[in-house]
XYZ file of C-alpha atoms in Angstrom:
262
model
C -0.025 -0.029 0.005
C 2.794 2.400 0.884
C 4.559 1.588 -2.465
C 1.229 2.283 -4.440
C 0.920 5.648 -2.532
C 4.485 6.556 -3.434
C 3.873 5.728 -7.030
C 0.718 7.839 -7.107
C 2.638 10.718 -5.634
C 5.392 10.311 -8.253
C 2.898 10.166 -11.071
C 1.439 13.457 -9.913
C 4.941 14.925 -9.707
C 5.661 13.670 -13.177
C 2.605 15.400 -14.707
C 3.818 18.664 -13.397
C 7.225 18.691 -14.756
C 9.185 18.483 -18.079
C 7.634 16.591 -20.800
C 3.842 15.678 -20.625
C 3.048 12.311 -19.081
C -0.275 11.391 -20.546
C -1.635 8.420 -18.544
C -4.808 6.885 -20.053
C -6.706 3.777 -19.166
C -8.832 1.663 -21.337
C -11.325 -1.044 -20.514
C -10.982 -2.682 -23.920
C -9.917 -6.281 -23.280
C -10.139 -9.574 -25.202
C -8.699 -11.578 -22.353
C -9.987 -10.151 -19.088
C -11.852 -13.403 -18.226
C -8.964 -15.765 -19.229
C -7.388 -17.366 -16.144
C -3.900 -17.333 -17.653
C -4.266 -13.618 -18.414
C -5.546 -12.869 -14.959
C -2.666 -14.675 -13.300
C -0.110 -12.736 -15.426
C -1.892 -9.387 -14.610
C -1.983 -10.132 -10.935
C 1.578 -11.306 -10.651
C 3.011 -8.442 -12.683
C 1.300 -5.955 -10.408
C 3.164 -7.469 -7.532
C 6.559 -8.282 -9.271
C 7.377 -4.768 -10.469
C 10.323 -4.152 -8.239
C 11.643 -7.594 -8.371
C 11.717 -7.533 -12.257
C 13.238 -4.035 -12.320
C 16.124 -5.185 -10.024
C 16.520 -8.702 -11.437
C 15.571 -9.677 -14.883
C 15.141 -6.146 -16.213
C 18.802 -5.539 -16.843
C 19.199 -8.784 -18.424
C 16.299 -8.305 -20.871
C 17.455 -4.800 -21.678
C 20.518 -6.167 -23.499
C 18.253 -7.022 -26.385
C 16.883 -3.484 -26.753
C 19.407 -2.178 -29.431
C 18.795 -4.953 -31.807
C 15.022 -4.782 -31.154
C 14.954 -1.108 -32.099
C 17.151 -1.548 -35.124
C 14.867 -4.359 -36.528
C 11.911 -2.082 -36.035
C 13.430 0.606 -38.209
C 14.192 2.906 -35.236
C 15.537 5.572 -35.138
C 14.069 6.614 -38.521
C 16.406 7.881 -41.213
C 17.420 11.487 -41.478
C 15.233 13.966 -43.207
C 16.636 16.325 -45.782
C 16.726 20.164 -45.669
C 14.648 20.145 -48.966
C 11.654 18.331 -47.333
C 8.450 20.145 -47.965
C 5.902 21.082 -45.233
C 3.454 18.435 -46.553
C 6.205 15.716 -46.575
C 7.260 16.724 -43.144
C 3.787 16.356 -41.850
C 3.475 13.028 -43.574
C 6.727 11.978 -42.035
C 5.741 12.243 -38.405
C 6.975 9.167 -36.831
C 5.064 7.306 -34.150
C 6.697 4.674 -31.917
C 4.823 2.161 -29.669
C 6.378 -0.023 -26.931
C 4.015 -2.849 -26.033
C 4.245 -4.545 -22.579
C 6.567 -1.687 -21.725
C 7.291 -2.797 -18.165
C 9.611 -0.471 -16.413
C 10.085 1.745 -19.477
C 13.495 0.557 -20.543
C 12.631 0.343 -24.190
C 10.989 3.608 -24.791
C 13.678 5.378 -22.785
C 16.412 3.883 -24.946
C 14.376 4.683 -27.999
C 14.352 8.336 -27.134
C 18.110 8.265 -26.323
C 18.779 6.607 -29.648
C 16.714 9.263 -31.541
C 18.608 12.036 -29.805
C 22.025 10.507 -30.541
C 21.103 9.926 -34.171
C 20.168 13.462 -34.895
C 19.119 14.703 -38.300
C 15.880 12.723 -38.179
C 12.331 13.944 -37.305
C 12.460 16.712 -34.696
C 11.034 16.241 -31.251
C 7.837 17.755 -32.411
C 7.517 15.208 -35.222
C 8.145 12.160 -32.792
C 5.394 10.616 -30.847
C 6.166 7.962 -28.189
C 3.526 5.664 -26.675
C 3.877 2.855 -24.225
C 1.167 0.167 -23.378
C 1.021 -2.212 -20.397
C -1.680 -4.068 -18.526
C 0.033 -3.190 -15.173
C -0.733 0.190 -13.664
C 2.305 -0.214 -11.340
C 4.675 -0.835 -14.266
C 3.222 2.246 -15.970
C 3.848 4.320 -12.849
C 7.443 3.149 -12.692
C 8.029 3.671 -16.406
C 6.562 7.227 -16.139
C 8.826 8.124 -13.328
C 11.791 6.604 -15.182
C 10.998 8.656 -18.263
C 10.619 11.966 -16.222
C 14.045 11.507 -14.948
C 15.757 10.340 -18.069
C 13.947 12.540 -20.646
C 11.985 15.354 -18.999
C 11.784 17.240 -22.284
C 10.030 14.541 -24.165
C 6.381 13.747 -24.214
C 5.227 10.122 -23.736
C 1.749 8.687 -23.674
C 1.232 5.758 -21.287
C -1.806 3.598 -21.864
C -3.052 0.908 -19.483
C -4.571 -1.709 -21.829
C -4.643 -5.193 -23.446
C -1.804 -6.000 -25.970
C -4.398 -8.396 -27.606
C -6.944 -5.651 -28.225
C -5.067 -2.459 -28.377
C -7.019 0.773 -28.127
C -5.504 2.539 -31.225
C -6.827 3.453 -34.606
C -5.673 1.560 -37.720
C -2.356 2.671 -39.460
C -1.214 4.662 -36.473
C 2.307 3.624 -35.763
C 5.563 3.335 -37.815
C 7.370 1.076 -35.273
C 5.865 -1.338 -32.805
C 8.239 -3.288 -30.461
C 7.648 -5.763 -27.673
C 10.562 -6.858 -25.538
C 10.010 -10.293 -23.973
C 6.318 -9.541 -23.621
C 4.702 -11.752 -26.275
C 5.280 -14.912 -24.211
C 3.158 -13.480 -21.330
C 0.060 -12.967 -23.511
C -2.818 -15.354 -23.506
C -3.259 -14.957 -27.373
C -0.026 -14.017 -29.083
C -1.665 -14.252 -32.422
C -4.224 -11.727 -31.483
C -1.254 -9.357 -30.634
C 0.348 -10.018 -33.947
C -3.088 -9.252 -35.744
C -3.380 -6.113 -33.654
C 0.088 -5.126 -34.629
C -0.727 -5.549 -38.266
C -3.906 -3.413 -37.870
C -2.265 -0.474 -36.005
C 0.967 -0.378 -38.223
C 1.218 2.158 -40.959
C 1.897 0.831 -44.506
C 5.584 -0.018 -44.444
C 5.787 0.020 -40.633
C 7.660 -2.724 -38.712
C 6.988 -4.862 -35.844
C 9.965 -6.226 -33.682
C 9.617 -8.509 -30.711
C 11.927 -10.618 -28.644
C 11.448 -13.944 -26.994
C 13.464 -16.649 -25.090
C 15.005 -19.482 -27.030
C 14.211 -23.025 -25.661
C 16.629 -24.723 -23.322
C 19.414 -25.509 -23.482
C 20.122 -22.399 -25.675
C 18.872 -20.227 -22.905
C 21.200 -21.265 -20.019
C 19.552 -18.943 -17.515
C 16.295 -20.933 -17.671
C 18.237 -24.153 -17.452
C 19.655 -22.966 -14.178
C 16.149 -21.837 -12.866
C 14.491 -24.982 -13.782
C 17.222 -27.170 -12.479
C 17.079 -25.255 -9.071
C 13.261 -25.686 -8.952
C 13.604 -29.431 -9.739
C 16.183 -29.791 -6.980
C 14.696 -27.892 -4.076
C 11.194 -26.913 -5.179
C 7.887 -28.209 -6.736
C 7.668 -28.056 -10.471
C 4.158 -29.450 -10.446
C 2.372 -26.397 -9.034
C -1.159 -26.206 -10.758
C -1.351 -23.152 -13.004
C -3.846 -22.063 -15.786
C -2.864 -23.328 -19.215
C -1.205 -20.784 -21.417
C 0.518 -20.699 -24.857
C 3.797 -22.541 -25.149
C 6.451 -20.479 -23.439
C 9.297 -21.039 -25.947
C 7.026 -20.935 -29.064
C 8.711 -17.882 -30.514
C 12.116 -19.168 -29.790
C 11.812 -20.812 -33.287
C 12.285 -18.237 -36.133
C 10.262 -20.334 -38.516
C 7.380 -20.284 -36.136
C 7.704 -16.468 -36.002
C 7.408 -16.251 -39.711
C 4.390 -18.667 -39.829
C 2.625 -16.648 -37.234
C 3.335 -13.357 -39.026
C 1.776 -14.848 -42.249
C -1.288 -15.841 -40.257
C -1.607 -12.327 -38.824
C -1.798 -10.798 -42.222
C 1.876 -10.655 -43.228
C 2.785 -8.180 -40.593
C 6.302 -6.886 -41.564
C 8.787 -8.398 -39.008
C 12.072 -6.868 -38.378
C 13.913 -10.121 -38.881
C 15.790 -12.367 -36.544
C 19.069 -11.708 -34.666
């Protein structure tokens, strides 16, 4: 309770300084009654700090490649660009299952470092997550790291995203797809909200033994814990560790343009 009050206080502080922190909530949900989805939502509300201190620094190592495959930062504009072309070139970026905000923060840093691309007024950043606690943490992080940049934070469902068709140029999801009750719905939604020529990039864990960390975790559970705890059935955890499966799924979603493997 104290932690929630602190985050509410931080959110109010963030809205009053630097870039605007637009926090919106949507009730649109295709999976609110799914037991697996409810388990994920409940646990991620609780595990915010544990993830930020533990796995977060590990999953952050994938961000540079994730952004590159999504076509971000965008290429430089030229000095001869017309006003109409500049308006059409407005670039919109979405981080799905944003968690603590690592990806959108690094995206902003990369855009600033690149330079020569769309100006800050021509870049729009949005971040979506089903966890209000993660969104509060991400908002606080972005206020500290990039107080001059506007970010819109949306509490919503990655399988039924509250955005208009053809809205975004880049959609990214860093190790979030494996926590969704219907990954194919997320892929279809990404196809729907991407502009023509836009790109989706997502990361997922490879199956053991290629992912040594999970081998160590599962070995520890088998040795001193109980691996047979009853849990709601969900999609195969390592499904998207197979590049061919990623391509097959993208085809089924409407040929969503994936950024490619790496």
